[in-house]
Amino acid sequence: MDNKKIAAFFDIDGTIFRDSLMVAHFMKLQDFQIIDDSKWHDQVHLSREAYKKRRLDYDTYLESISSAYEESLRGISYSDVMFAARHVIQNRADEVYKFTRSRIDQHKKKGHMVIFISGSPDFLVRQMAKVWKADVYRGSTYVFSRGIFTGKIIPMWDSESKQNAINELVKAYDIDMKHSYAYGDTNGDISMLRSVGHPYAINPAKELIENIREDQILKEKVQIIVERKDVIYRVDPDVNIKEELL
């Protein structure tokens, strides 16, 4: 008898959560005056405004914030970091997409493992996983020494890191990848989508769609889901993408 487990791998930011946990935490650290807000105003504010007005792509926006976030967090105590993190989760953990929320529920009812793999800080991913009752989680490791953030990060936001995490999990839990599922929204999730039999691209970034189109195997099996307002759409990988209104 085949006793392999079926798993559902979920990215968090933009896939489950309707924002970025890192950005939410960055803003909360400022609200509580735990960090100097000059980094936000000097480096991030313009990028955020440009993204909100759709004049900057999502990946570039997050890259500009992540570097400022890392600099601002360096030297901050673990207790202060966690104080802000708890407030983020308490106030915003339920700001999720209806589609992925329902998929988490379905997988749990079927007895599938629910696994969160996110580029967000591990201390936020851990709490989000607890709220949504994920079985296992992996996030970017923020290294603390004697209770202070050192500035060192072991990333989990890129495709290679996520693939390494998946390989480890497959071995540890004897996961049947052919019958497993994955959900992601950016190109950092593409290895996760390629690895499973049932991949879902959720509100995918342009780069992810373009790479799906170039991968014939992935293109034939992926489901592309777009959720806007109170409507959930399933679209074809060859959907016409317009750069601007004609």
Short mmCIF file of C-alpha atoms in Angstrom, two decimals:
data_model
loop_
_atom_site.label_atom_id
_atom_site.label_comp_id
_atom_site.label_asym_id
_atom_site.label_seq_id
_atom_site.Cartn_x
_atom_site.Cartn_y
_atom_site.Cartn_z
CA MET A 1 0.00 0.00 0.00
CA ASP A 2 1.22 3.47 -0.89
CA ASN A 3 1.50 5.45 2.33
CA LYS A 4 2.96 8.59 0.76
CA LYS A 5 1.40 11.87 1.89
CA ILE A 6 -0.26 14.42 -0.33
CA ALA A 7 0.73 18.00 0.47
CA ALA A 8 -0.48 21.48 -0.44
CA PHE A 9 2.34 24.03 -0.56
CA PHE A 10 1.29 27.66 -0.12
CA ASP A 11 3.23 30.86 -0.58
CA ILE A 12 1.78 33.53 1.75
CA ASP A 13 2.28 37.10 0.50
CA GLY A 14 0.00 37.78 -2.45
CA THR A 15 -1.18 34.16 -2.46
CA ILE A 16 -2.95 33.80 0.88
CA PHE A 17 -2.41 37.20 2.49
CA ARG A 18 -3.65 40.15 0.46
CA ASP A 19 -0.54 42.17 1.26
CA SER A 20 3.04 41.52 2.41
CA LEU A 21 3.62 40.37 6.00
CA MET A 22 7.03 42.05 5.90
CA VAL A 23 5.53 45.40 4.84
CA ALA A 24 2.80 45.13 7.47
CA HIS A 25 5.46 44.44 10.12
CA PHE A 26 7.65 47.30 8.89
CA MET A 27 4.74 49.71 9.25
CA LYS A 28 3.81 48.39 12.69
CA LEU A 29 7.40 48.79 13.94
CA GLN A 30 7.10 52.45 12.98
CA ASP A 31 3.68 52.84 14.55
CA PHE A 32 5.15 51.70 17.88
CA GLN A 33 8.27 53.88 17.33
CA ILE A 34 10.49 50.81 17.65
CA ILE A 35 12.47 51.86 14.59
CA ASP A 36 13.41 55.19 13.09
CA ASP A 37 10.89 56.03 10.41
CA SER A 38 13.46 57.84 8.27
CA LYS A 39 14.18 54.63 6.31
CA TRP A 40 10.53 54.41 5.35
CA HIS A 41 10.21 58.02 4.28
CA ASP A 42 13.62 58.21 2.58
CA GLN A 43 13.68 54.85 0.78
CA VAL A 44 10.27 53.20 0.80
CA HIS A 45 7.52 55.79 0.66
CA LEU A 46 8.06 56.71 -2.99
CA SER A 47 8.26 53.06 -4.05
CA ARG A 48 5.07 52.20 -2.19
CA GLU A 49 3.21 55.14 -3.70
CA ALA A 50 4.46 54.23 -7.17
CA TYR A 51 3.32 50.63 -6.70
CA LYS A 52 -0.09 51.70 -5.38
CA LYS A 53 -0.50 53.80 -8.52
CA ARG A 54 0.70 50.84 -10.64
CA ARG A 55 3.77 52.69 -11.90
CA LEU A 56 6.13 50.12 -10.37
CA ASP A 57 6.01 46.33 -10.64
CA TYR A 58 5.43 44.22 -7.54
CA ASP A 59 8.85 42.53 -7.38
CA THR A 60 10.76 45.83 -7.68
CA TYR A 61 8.54 47.33 -5.01
CA LEU A 62 9.24 44.49 -2.58
CA GLU A 63 12.97 44.56 -3.28
CA SER A 64 13.14 48.26 -2.38
CA ILE A 65 11.28 47.64 0.86
CA SER A 66 13.15 44.50 1.91
CA SER A 67 16.56 46.20 1.92
CA ALA A 68 15.26 49.13 3.99
CA TYR A 69 13.46 46.71 6.31
CA GLU A 70 16.63 44.72 6.88
CA GLU A 71 18.65 47.86 7.65
CA SER A 72 15.99 49.20 10.01
CA LEU A 73 15.71 45.90 11.88
CA ARG A 74 19.45 45.51 12.49
CA GLY A 75 20.21 45.92 16.20
CA ILE A 76 16.55 45.69 17.28
CA SER A 77 15.72 43.29 20.10
CA TYR A 78 13.82 40.06 19.53
CA SER A 79 11.23 41.06 22.13
CA ASP A 80 10.44 44.31 20.28
CA VAL A 81 10.34 42.53 16.92
CA MET A 82 7.89 39.97 18.29
CA PHE A 83 5.76 42.61 20.01
CA ALA A 84 5.08 44.24 16.63
CA ALA A 85 4.74 40.84 14.91
CA ARG A 86 1.99 39.73 17.29
CA HIS A 87 0.03 42.88 16.57
CA VAL A 88 0.31 42.31 12.82
CA ILE A 89 -1.05 38.78 13.11
CA GLN A 90 -3.78 39.67 15.59
CA ASN A 91 -5.06 42.52 13.44
CA ARG A 92 -4.48 41.32 9.90
CA ALA A 93 -4.10 37.52 9.68
CA ASP A 94 -7.62 37.15 8.29
CA GLU A 95 -7.02 39.56 5.38
CA VAL A 96 -6.79 36.70 2.92
CA TYR A 97 -8.02 35.75 -0.51
CA LYS A 98 -11.28 33.83 -0.53
CA PHE A 99 -9.97 31.28 -3.04
CA THR A 100 -6.87 30.23 -1.11
CA ARG A 101 -8.74 30.30 2.20
CA SER A 102 -11.23 27.82 0.77
CA ARG A 103 -8.41 25.68 -0.66
CA ILE A 104 -6.70 25.47 2.73
CA ASP A 105 -9.99 24.27 4.24
CA GLN A 106 -10.49 21.71 1.47
CA HIS A 107 -7.00 20.28 1.80
CA LYS A 108 -7.34 19.92 5.56
CA LYS A 109 -10.71 18.15 5.18
CA LYS A 110 -9.08 15.71 2.75
CA GLY A 111 -6.27 15.00 5.21
CA HIS A 112 -3.58 16.62 3.06
CA MET A 113 -0.58 18.24 4.68
CA VAL A 114 -0.77 22.04 4.53
CA ILE A 115 2.68 23.60 4.21
CA PHE A 116 3.49 27.33 4.16
CA ILE A 117 6.69 28.32 2.33
CA SER A 118 7.23 32.07 2.34
CA GLY A 119 9.93 34.64 1.81
CA SER A 120 8.58 36.63 4.76
CA PRO A 121 10.44 36.51 8.10
CA ASP A 122 10.14 33.16 9.86
CA PHE A 123 8.78 34.75 13.03
CA LEU A 124 5.80 36.08 11.03
CA VAL A 125 5.36 32.91 8.98
CA ARG A 126 5.31 30.82 12.17
CA GLN A 127 2.46 32.86 13.62
CA MET A 128 0.52 32.90 10.34
CA ALA A 129 0.91 29.13 10.12
CA LYS A 130 -0.48 28.79 13.64
CA VAL A 131 -3.55 30.91 12.82
CA TRP A 132 -4.34 28.93 9.69
CA LYS A 133 -3.35 25.60 11.24
CA ALA A 134 -0.66 24.74 8.71
CA ASP A 135 1.15 21.50 9.51
CA VAL A 136 4.62 22.76 8.58
CA TYR A 137 6.13 26.11 7.65
CA ARG A 138 9.33 27.54 6.25
CA GLY A 139 10.24 31.24 6.08
CA SER A 140 13.31 33.41 5.68
CA THR A 141 15.43 32.96 8.79
CA TYR A 142 16.31 36.20 10.56
CA VAL A 143 19.32 35.49 12.76
CA PHE A 144 19.36 36.86 16.30
CA SER A 145 22.33 36.75 18.67
CA ARG A 146 21.83 37.40 22.38
CA GLY A 147 18.36 38.65 21.60
CA ILE A 148 19.44 41.18 18.96
CA PHE A 149 18.97 40.96 15.18
CA THR A 150 22.40 40.58 13.59
CA GLY A 151 21.46 41.63 10.07
CA LYS A 152 22.01 38.10 8.75
CA ILE A 153 19.18 36.51 6.77
CA ILE A 154 18.88 33.03 5.30
CA PRO A 155 16.43 33.69 2.44
CA MET A 156 13.36 31.77 1.42
CA TRP A 157 12.04 34.19 -1.20
CA ASP A 158 13.80 32.84 -4.29
CA SER A 159 12.96 29.83 -6.40
CA GLU A 160 16.14 27.92 -5.53
CA SER A 161 15.68 28.29 -1.77
CA LYS A 162 12.06 27.18 -2.01
CA GLN A 163 13.08 24.16 -4.09
CA ASN A 164 15.68 23.18 -1.49
CA ALA A 165 13.05 23.46 1.24
CA ILE A 166 10.64 21.32 -0.77
CA ASN A 167 13.30 18.65 -1.35
CA GLU A 168 13.93 18.54 2.40
CA LEU A 169 10.21 18.29 3.18
CA VAL A 170 9.58 15.59 0.57
CA LYS A 171 12.28 13.46 2.17
CA ALA A 172 11.22 14.18 5.75
CA TYR A 173 7.50 13.51 5.25
CA ASP A 174 7.52 11.10 2.30
CA ILE A 175 5.39 13.37 0.11
CA ASP A 176 3.89 12.22 -3.18
CA MET A 177 4.63 15.25 -5.38
CA LYS A 178 2.75 13.87 -8.40
CA HIS A 179 -0.52 14.16 -6.49
CA SER A 180 0.38 17.25 -4.46
CA TYR A 181 -0.59 20.90 -4.93
CA ALA A 182 1.19 24.26 -4.92
CA TYR A 183 -0.04 27.85 -4.85
CA GLY A 184 2.10 30.90 -5.65
CA ASP A 185 2.00 34.34 -7.22
CA THR A 186 5.53 35.36 -8.28
CA ASN A 187 8.48 33.85 -10.12
CA GLY A 188 10.03 32.94 -6.78
CA ASP A 189 7.32 30.26 -6.59
CA ILE A 190 7.94 28.72 -9.99
CA SER A 191 10.04 25.80 -8.74
CA MET A 192 7.25 25.00 -6.29
CA LEU A 193 4.69 25.04 -9.11
CA ARG A 194 6.87 22.87 -11.35
CA SER A 195 7.39 20.31 -8.60
CA VAL A 196 3.77 19.25 -8.14
CA GLY A 197 1.06 17.61 -10.18
CA HIS A 198 -1.49 20.34 -9.41
CA PRO A 199 0.01 23.87 -9.59
CA TYR A 200 -2.04 27.04 -9.10
CA ALA A 201 -0.82 30.54 -9.98
CA ILE A 202 -2.77 33.02 -7.87
CA ASN A 203 -3.03 36.60 -9.19
CA PRO A 204 0.29 35.94 -10.92
CA ALA A 205 2.88 38.61 -11.60
CA LYS A 206 3.74 39.23 -15.26
CA GLU A 207 7.14 37.50 -14.98
CA LEU A 208 5.51 34.35 -13.64
CA ILE A 209 2.96 34.23 -16.46
CA GLU A 210 5.71 34.72 -19.03
CA ASN A 211 7.77 31.86 -17.58
CA ILE A 212 4.72 29.61 -17.40
CA ARG A 213 4.15 30.22 -21.12
CA GLU A 214 7.73 29.18 -21.90
CA ASP A 215 7.46 25.95 -19.89
CA GLN A 216 5.24 23.63 -21.93
CA ILE A 217 4.85 21.04 -19.17
CA LEU A 218 3.89 23.62 -16.56
CA LYS A 219 1.67 25.48 -19.01
CA GLU A 220 -0.41 22.36 -19.68
CA LYS A 221 -1.12 21.58 -16.02
CA VAL A 222 -1.24 24.96 -14.26
CA GLN A 223 -4.46 26.63 -13.15
CA ILE A 224 -4.30 30.44 -13.21
CA ILE A 225 -6.66 32.08 -10.73
CA VAL A 226 -7.42 35.79 -10.54
CA GLU A 227 -9.47 37.15 -7.67
CA ARG A 228 -10.79 40.71 -7.87
CA LYS A 229 -13.53 42.26 -5.75
CA ASP A 230 -16.06 39.45 -5.19
CA VAL A 231 -15.31 37.51 -8.38
CA ILE A 232 -12.87 34.62 -8.89
CA TYR A 233 -11.70 34.01 -12.47
CA ARG A 234 -9.88 31.05 -14.01
CA VAL A 235 -7.87 32.23 -17.02
CA ASP A 236 -5.82 30.57 -19.73
CA PRO A 237 -1.99 30.91 -19.68
CA ASP A 238 -2.24 32.50 -23.13
CA VAL A 239 -4.49 35.27 -21.83
CA ASN A 240 -3.81 38.56 -23.59
CA ILE A 241 -1.73 40.83 -21.32
CA LYS A 242 -1.98 44.51 -22.11
CA GLU A 243 0.78 46.87 -21.04
CA GLU A 244 -1.58 49.83 -21.23
CA LEU A 245 -5.05 50.78 -22.39
CA LEU A 246 -5.41 50.94 -26.13
#
